[in-house]
Short mmCIF file of C-alpha atoms and ligand atoms in Angstrom, two decimals:
data_model
loop_
_atom_site.label_atom_id
_atom_site.label_comp_id
_atom_site.label_asym_id
_atom_site.label_seq_id
_atom_site.Cartn_x
_atom_site.Cartn_y
_atom_site.Cartn_z
CA UNK A 1 -146.00 206.75 -30.33
CA UNK A 2 -143.34 207.31 -27.68
CA UNK A 3 -141.28 210.45 -27.92
CA UNK A 4 -137.64 210.24 -26.93
CA UNK A 5 -136.11 213.42 -25.52
CA UNK A 6 -132.44 214.25 -26.12
CA UNK A 7 -131.34 216.97 -23.71
CA UNK A 8 -128.54 219.39 -24.58
CA UNK A 9 -127.44 221.93 -21.97
CA UNK A 10 -125.47 225.09 -22.56
CA UNK A 11 -124.31 227.70 -20.06
CA UNK A 12 -125.49 230.70 -22.07
CA UNK A 13 -127.39 231.44 -25.28
CA UNK A 14 -129.41 234.21 -26.89
CA UNK A 15 -132.74 232.39 -26.58
CA UNK A 16 -133.36 228.64 -26.45
CA UNK A 17 -136.37 229.21 -28.73
CA UNK A 18 -134.29 231.05 -31.31
CA UNK A 19 -131.58 228.39 -31.18
CA UNK A 20 -134.05 225.55 -31.72
CA UNK A 21 -135.75 227.44 -34.56
CA UNK A 22 -132.35 227.53 -36.27
CA UNK A 23 -131.89 223.81 -35.61
CA UNK A 24 -135.42 223.08 -36.90
CA UNK A 25 -134.66 224.96 -40.11
CA UNK A 26 -131.48 222.88 -40.45
CA UNK A 27 -133.53 219.66 -40.21
CA UNK A 28 -133.03 218.57 -36.57
CA UNK A 29 -135.25 215.71 -35.44
CA UNK A 30 -138.08 216.14 -32.97
CA UNK A 31 -137.39 215.47 -29.31
CA UNK A 32 -134.38 217.77 -29.14
CA UNK A 33 -134.45 219.64 -25.82
CA UNK A 34 -132.21 222.64 -25.28
CA UNK A 35 -131.66 224.04 -21.80
CA UNK A 36 -129.62 227.14 -21.09
CA UNK A 37 -128.28 228.28 -17.73
CA UNK A 38 -128.89 231.85 -18.81
CA UNK A 39 -130.43 233.62 -21.84
CA UNK A 40 -129.09 236.92 -23.14
CA UNK A 41 -132.16 237.67 -25.24
CA UNK A 42 -134.94 235.60 -23.67
CA UNK A 43 -138.29 236.27 -25.28
CA UNK A 44 -141.81 236.27 -23.86
CA UNK A 45 -145.26 236.35 -25.43
CA UNK A 46 -146.56 239.31 -27.38
CA UNK A 47 -143.10 240.72 -28.11
CA UNK A 48 -142.14 241.04 -24.46
CA UNK A 49 -138.76 240.03 -23.04
CA UNK A 50 -138.12 237.27 -20.48
CA UNK A 51 -135.55 238.08 -17.82
CA UNK A 52 -133.23 235.05 -17.81
CA UNK A 53 -130.58 235.26 -15.09
CA UNK A 54 -128.98 232.02 -13.81
CA UNK A 55 -130.94 229.94 -11.29
CA UNK A 56 -134.22 229.42 -13.14
CA UNK A 57 -135.16 226.92 -15.85
CA UNK A 58 -134.98 228.08 -19.47
CA UNK A 59 -135.75 225.30 -21.94
CA UNK A 60 -137.19 224.67 -25.38
CA UNK A 61 -138.33 221.45 -27.05
CA UNK A 62 -138.40 220.82 -30.80
CA UNK A 63 -141.47 218.85 -31.89
CA UNK A 64 -142.84 217.80 -35.26
CA UNK A 65 -146.42 216.64 -34.58
CA UNK A 66 -148.70 215.82 -37.50
CA UNK A 67 -151.11 218.62 -36.60
CA UNK A 68 -152.75 221.50 -38.39
CA UNK A 69 -151.71 224.97 -37.12
CA UNK A 70 -154.92 225.56 -35.14
CA UNK A 71 -154.58 222.31 -33.25
CA UNK A 72 -150.85 222.71 -32.86
CA UNK A 73 -151.51 226.01 -31.07
CA UNK A 74 -153.21 224.12 -28.22
CA UNK A 75 -149.92 222.51 -27.18
CA UNK A 76 -149.25 225.53 -24.95
CA UNK A 77 -152.17 224.47 -22.74
CA UNK A 78 -150.69 220.99 -22.45
CA UNK A 79 -147.29 222.37 -21.48
CA UNK A 80 -148.88 224.56 -18.79
CA UNK A 81 -150.70 221.50 -17.44
CA UNK A 82 -147.39 219.62 -17.24
CA UNK A 83 -145.72 222.47 -15.35
CA UNK A 84 -148.78 222.76 -13.09
CA UNK A 85 -148.72 219.03 -12.29
CA UNK A 86 -145.00 219.15 -11.58
CA UNK A 87 -145.20 222.18 -9.30
CA UNK A 88 -148.41 221.15 -7.49
CA UNK A 89 -146.69 218.31 -5.66
CA UNK A 90 -143.78 220.53 -4.60
CA UNK A 91 -145.46 223.53 -2.94
CA UNK A 92 -147.91 223.81 -0.03
CA UNK A 93 -150.10 226.43 -1.78
CA UNK A 94 -152.67 226.32 -4.63
CA UNK A 95 -151.36 225.89 -8.17
CA UNK A 96 -153.72 226.98 -10.94
CA UNK A 97 -153.64 227.53 -14.71
CA UNK A 98 -154.21 231.01 -16.09
CA UNK A 99 -155.44 231.33 -19.64
CA UNK A 100 -153.80 230.96 -22.00
CA UNK A 101 -150.56 229.33 -20.83
CA UNK A 102 -149.46 230.61 -17.43
CA UNK A 103 -149.09 228.67 -14.21
CA UNK A 104 -149.94 230.52 -11.00
CA UNK A 105 -148.61 229.53 -7.60
CA UNK A 106 -150.67 231.16 -4.85
CA UNK A 107 -151.79 233.67 -7.48
CA UNK A 108 -148.27 234.59 -8.70
CA UNK A 109 -147.01 233.75 -12.17
CA UNK A 110 -144.28 231.11 -11.82
CA UNK A 111 -143.76 230.18 -15.47
CA UNK A 112 -144.27 231.31 -19.03
CA UNK A 113 -144.61 229.48 -22.33
CA UNK A 114 -143.68 230.66 -25.79
CA UNK A 115 -144.91 228.30 -28.53
CA UNK A 116 -143.69 229.02 -32.05
CA UNK A 117 -144.28 227.14 -35.28
CA UNK A 118 -142.95 227.10 -38.80
CA UNK A 119 -143.65 225.94 -42.32
CA UNK A 120 -147.05 224.46 -43.10
CA UNK A 121 -147.08 221.70 -45.72
CA UNK A 122 -150.00 219.40 -46.51
CA UNK A 123 -152.00 221.34 -43.90
CA UNK A 124 -149.57 220.37 -41.12
CA UNK A 125 -146.96 222.35 -39.26
CA UNK A 126 -143.39 221.44 -40.09
CA UNK A 127 -142.08 222.15 -36.59
CA UNK A 128 -143.04 223.52 -33.20
CA UNK A 129 -140.66 225.03 -30.70
CA UNK A 130 -142.11 224.89 -27.21
CA UNK A 131 -140.23 227.29 -24.95
CA UNK A 132 -140.75 227.21 -21.20
CA UNK A 133 -139.38 229.39 -18.44
CA UNK A 134 -139.91 228.29 -14.84
CA UNK A 135 -138.98 230.50 -11.89
CA UNK A 136 -137.11 228.26 -9.45
CA UNK A 137 -134.94 230.58 -7.37
CA UNK A 138 -135.94 234.11 -8.31
CA UNK A 139 -138.66 236.04 -10.08
CA UNK A 140 -138.79 239.42 -11.74
CA UNK A 141 -140.36 242.44 -10.07
CA UNK A 142 -142.19 245.23 -11.91
CA UNK A 143 -144.18 242.91 -14.16
CA UNK A 144 -147.68 243.18 -15.58
CA UNK A 145 -148.79 240.51 -13.08
CA UNK A 146 -147.75 239.34 -9.62
CA UNK A 147 -144.89 236.84 -9.97
CA UNK A 148 -143.29 234.24 -7.73
CA UNK A 149 -140.77 231.42 -7.70
CA UNK A 150 -140.66 227.92 -6.29
CA UNK A 151 -138.61 228.80 -3.22
CA UNK A 152 -140.65 231.92 -2.42
CA UNK A 153 -143.76 229.72 -2.56
CA UNK A 154 -142.33 227.30 0.03
CA UNK A 155 -141.04 224.71 -2.43
CA UNK A 156 -137.65 222.98 -2.60
CA UNK A 157 -134.44 224.46 -3.98
CA UNK A 158 -134.28 222.60 -7.32
CA UNK A 159 -131.36 222.86 -9.71
CA UNK A 160 -132.58 223.69 -13.25
CA UNK A 161 -131.43 220.29 -14.59
CA UNK A 162 -133.40 218.51 -11.85
CA UNK A 163 -136.46 220.60 -12.59
CA UNK A 164 -136.17 219.73 -16.28
CA UNK A 165 -136.18 215.98 -15.51
CA UNK A 166 -139.36 216.39 -13.44
CA UNK A 167 -140.96 218.52 -16.12
CA UNK A 168 -140.20 216.12 -18.98
CA UNK A 169 -141.62 213.24 -16.95
CA UNK A 170 -144.92 215.16 -16.60
CA UNK A 171 -144.93 216.44 -20.17
CA UNK A 172 -144.29 213.14 -21.98
CA UNK A 173 -147.60 211.34 -21.23
CA UNK A 174 -149.63 214.50 -21.74
CA UNK A 175 -147.91 215.13 -25.08
CA UNK A 176 -148.58 211.58 -26.24
CA UNK A 177 -152.27 211.86 -25.25
CA UNK A 178 -152.48 215.19 -27.08
CA UNK A 179 -150.87 213.66 -30.17
CA UNK A 180 -153.36 210.81 -30.18
CA UNK A 181 -156.57 212.56 -29.15
CA UNK A 182 -156.01 216.31 -29.29
CA UNK A 183 -156.57 218.98 -26.66
CA UNK A 184 -160.30 218.12 -26.55
CA UNK A 185 -159.34 214.99 -24.56
CA UNK A 186 -157.35 217.04 -22.01
CA UNK A 187 -159.56 220.10 -21.75
CA UNK A 188 -161.41 218.88 -18.63
CA UNK A 189 -158.08 218.46 -16.84
CA UNK A 190 -157.20 222.05 -17.74
CA UNK A 191 -160.60 223.30 -16.55
CA UNK A 192 -160.21 221.42 -13.24
CA UNK A 193 -157.33 223.76 -12.42
CA UNK A 194 -158.35 226.85 -14.44
CA UNK A 195 -158.00 230.16 -12.56
CA UNK A 196 -160.86 232.65 -12.57
CA UNK A 197 -163.53 230.43 -14.10
CA UNK A 198 -166.97 231.88 -13.50
CA UNK A 199 -165.43 235.16 -12.32
CA UNK A 200 -165.31 238.66 -13.73
CA UNK A 201 -162.21 239.25 -15.82
CA UNK A 202 -160.87 241.86 -18.19
CA UNK A 203 -159.34 240.60 -21.43
CA UNK A 204 -156.74 242.86 -22.98
CA UNK A 205 -156.51 242.39 -26.74
CA UNK A 206 -153.88 244.83 -27.91
CA UNK A 207 -155.39 248.29 -27.36
CA UNK A 208 -158.90 246.89 -26.77
CA UNK A 209 -160.16 245.81 -23.33
CA UNK A 210 -163.26 243.67 -22.88
CA UNK A 211 -164.85 242.91 -19.51
CA UNK A 212 -167.07 239.93 -18.80
CA UNK A 213 -167.37 236.63 -16.99
CA UNK A 214 -164.89 233.86 -17.82
CA UNK A 215 -167.31 231.12 -18.95
CA UNK A 216 -164.78 228.48 -20.06
CA UNK A 217 -162.56 227.41 -22.93
CA UNK A 218 -163.48 225.64 -26.15
CA UNK A 219 -161.79 222.44 -27.36
CA UNK A 220 -159.48 224.63 -29.47
CA UNK A 221 -158.46 226.67 -26.41
CA UNK A 222 -160.47 229.78 -27.31
CA UNK A 223 -161.69 231.64 -24.22
CA UNK A 224 -165.44 232.17 -23.91
CA UNK A 225 -166.35 235.47 -22.25
CA UNK A 226 -169.94 236.23 -21.26
CA UNK A 227 -170.52 239.93 -21.90
CA UNK A 228 -172.78 242.11 -19.70
CA UNK A 229 -175.54 241.90 -22.37
CA UNK A 230 -175.45 238.08 -22.21
CA UNK A 231 -173.67 237.59 -25.54
CA UNK A 232 -170.61 235.35 -25.70
CA UNK A 233 -167.38 236.68 -27.13
CA UNK A 234 -164.72 234.17 -28.10
CA UNK A 235 -161.13 235.28 -27.62
CA UNK A 236 -158.29 233.47 -29.36
CA UNK A 237 -155.34 235.52 -28.10
CA UNK A 238 -154.70 238.12 -25.43
CA UNK A 239 -154.02 238.62 -21.74
CA UNK A 240 -156.57 238.31 -19.00
CA UNK A 241 -156.72 240.12 -15.68
CA UNK A 242 -158.79 239.09 -12.70
CA UNK A 243 -161.05 241.66 -11.03
CA UNK A 244 -159.91 242.60 -7.50
CA UNK A 245 -161.74 240.47 -4.91
C1 BTN B 301 -144.34 234.52 -21.43
O1 BTN B 301 -144.29 235.68 -21.87
O2 BTN B 301 -145.04 234.24 -20.45
C2 BTN B 301 -143.57 233.43 -22.11
C3 BTN B 301 -142.16 233.34 -21.62
C4 BTN B 301 -141.37 232.20 -22.27
C5 BTN B 301 -139.94 232.17 -21.79
C6 BTN B 301 -139.19 230.95 -22.28
S1 BTN B 301 -137.62 230.76 -21.48
C7 BTN B 301 -137.17 229.53 -22.63
C8 BTN B 301 -137.70 229.95 -23.99
N1 BTN B 301 -136.75 230.82 -24.68
C9 BTN B 301 -137.21 232.06 -24.83
O3 BTN B 301 -136.59 233.00 -25.37
N2 BTN B 301 -138.44 232.15 -24.31
C10 BTN B 301 -138.90 230.90 -23.77
#
């Protein structure tokens, strides 16, 4: 199945995710892509905000895949792979994927993904809103992690609309493969660029912190952490931090 994207651009909005959730509830068809020049209430993962001043890419895509919620949740990995592939050919430094859905350029976070879903019927999600922020011209300071942007990393000065075209071109084939065969078929590609594999990490799960070695990810995207006693702990959601070298 080929997905057709229909791009709408607005100068300013609260959050492209929130706007597409409203459109999804009103029955909009999948493939609708909403890009905003600026967001007044951009949202990040785990209840955090997403600073959204003009110059960077802020976009959400409405999708209606025939997938159960657990499998639908793996789309964030696919989106990160698409961003990673797009950015890798533009910058002269390493581009890696940080579990769960971040893209790192020379170790700095360059993008974020917020995947939201609604309404399960017949075991399948009714809609997914895939929100992506990509730092093109500036990046926030004072964040939980080091951050960067395309220009700071030695890449070209892309206009957000140009960046969106490049991103959709990378995302489309990956999305269609994911639709047909699931994340299991793409997992090796993710692992080929995964940051911190085989290294000591700390996983922050709300108030709890667990240290161990990042052993890999399962076909459903769960992170496998080898604990100091040799046991494996599987982590479905959280933030990871790499130990200082
Ligand atoms: C993260 O915390 O890493 C995820 C950030 C996701 C930001 C994007 S920008 C476009 C879309 N609209 C939002 O309000 N958030 C996402």
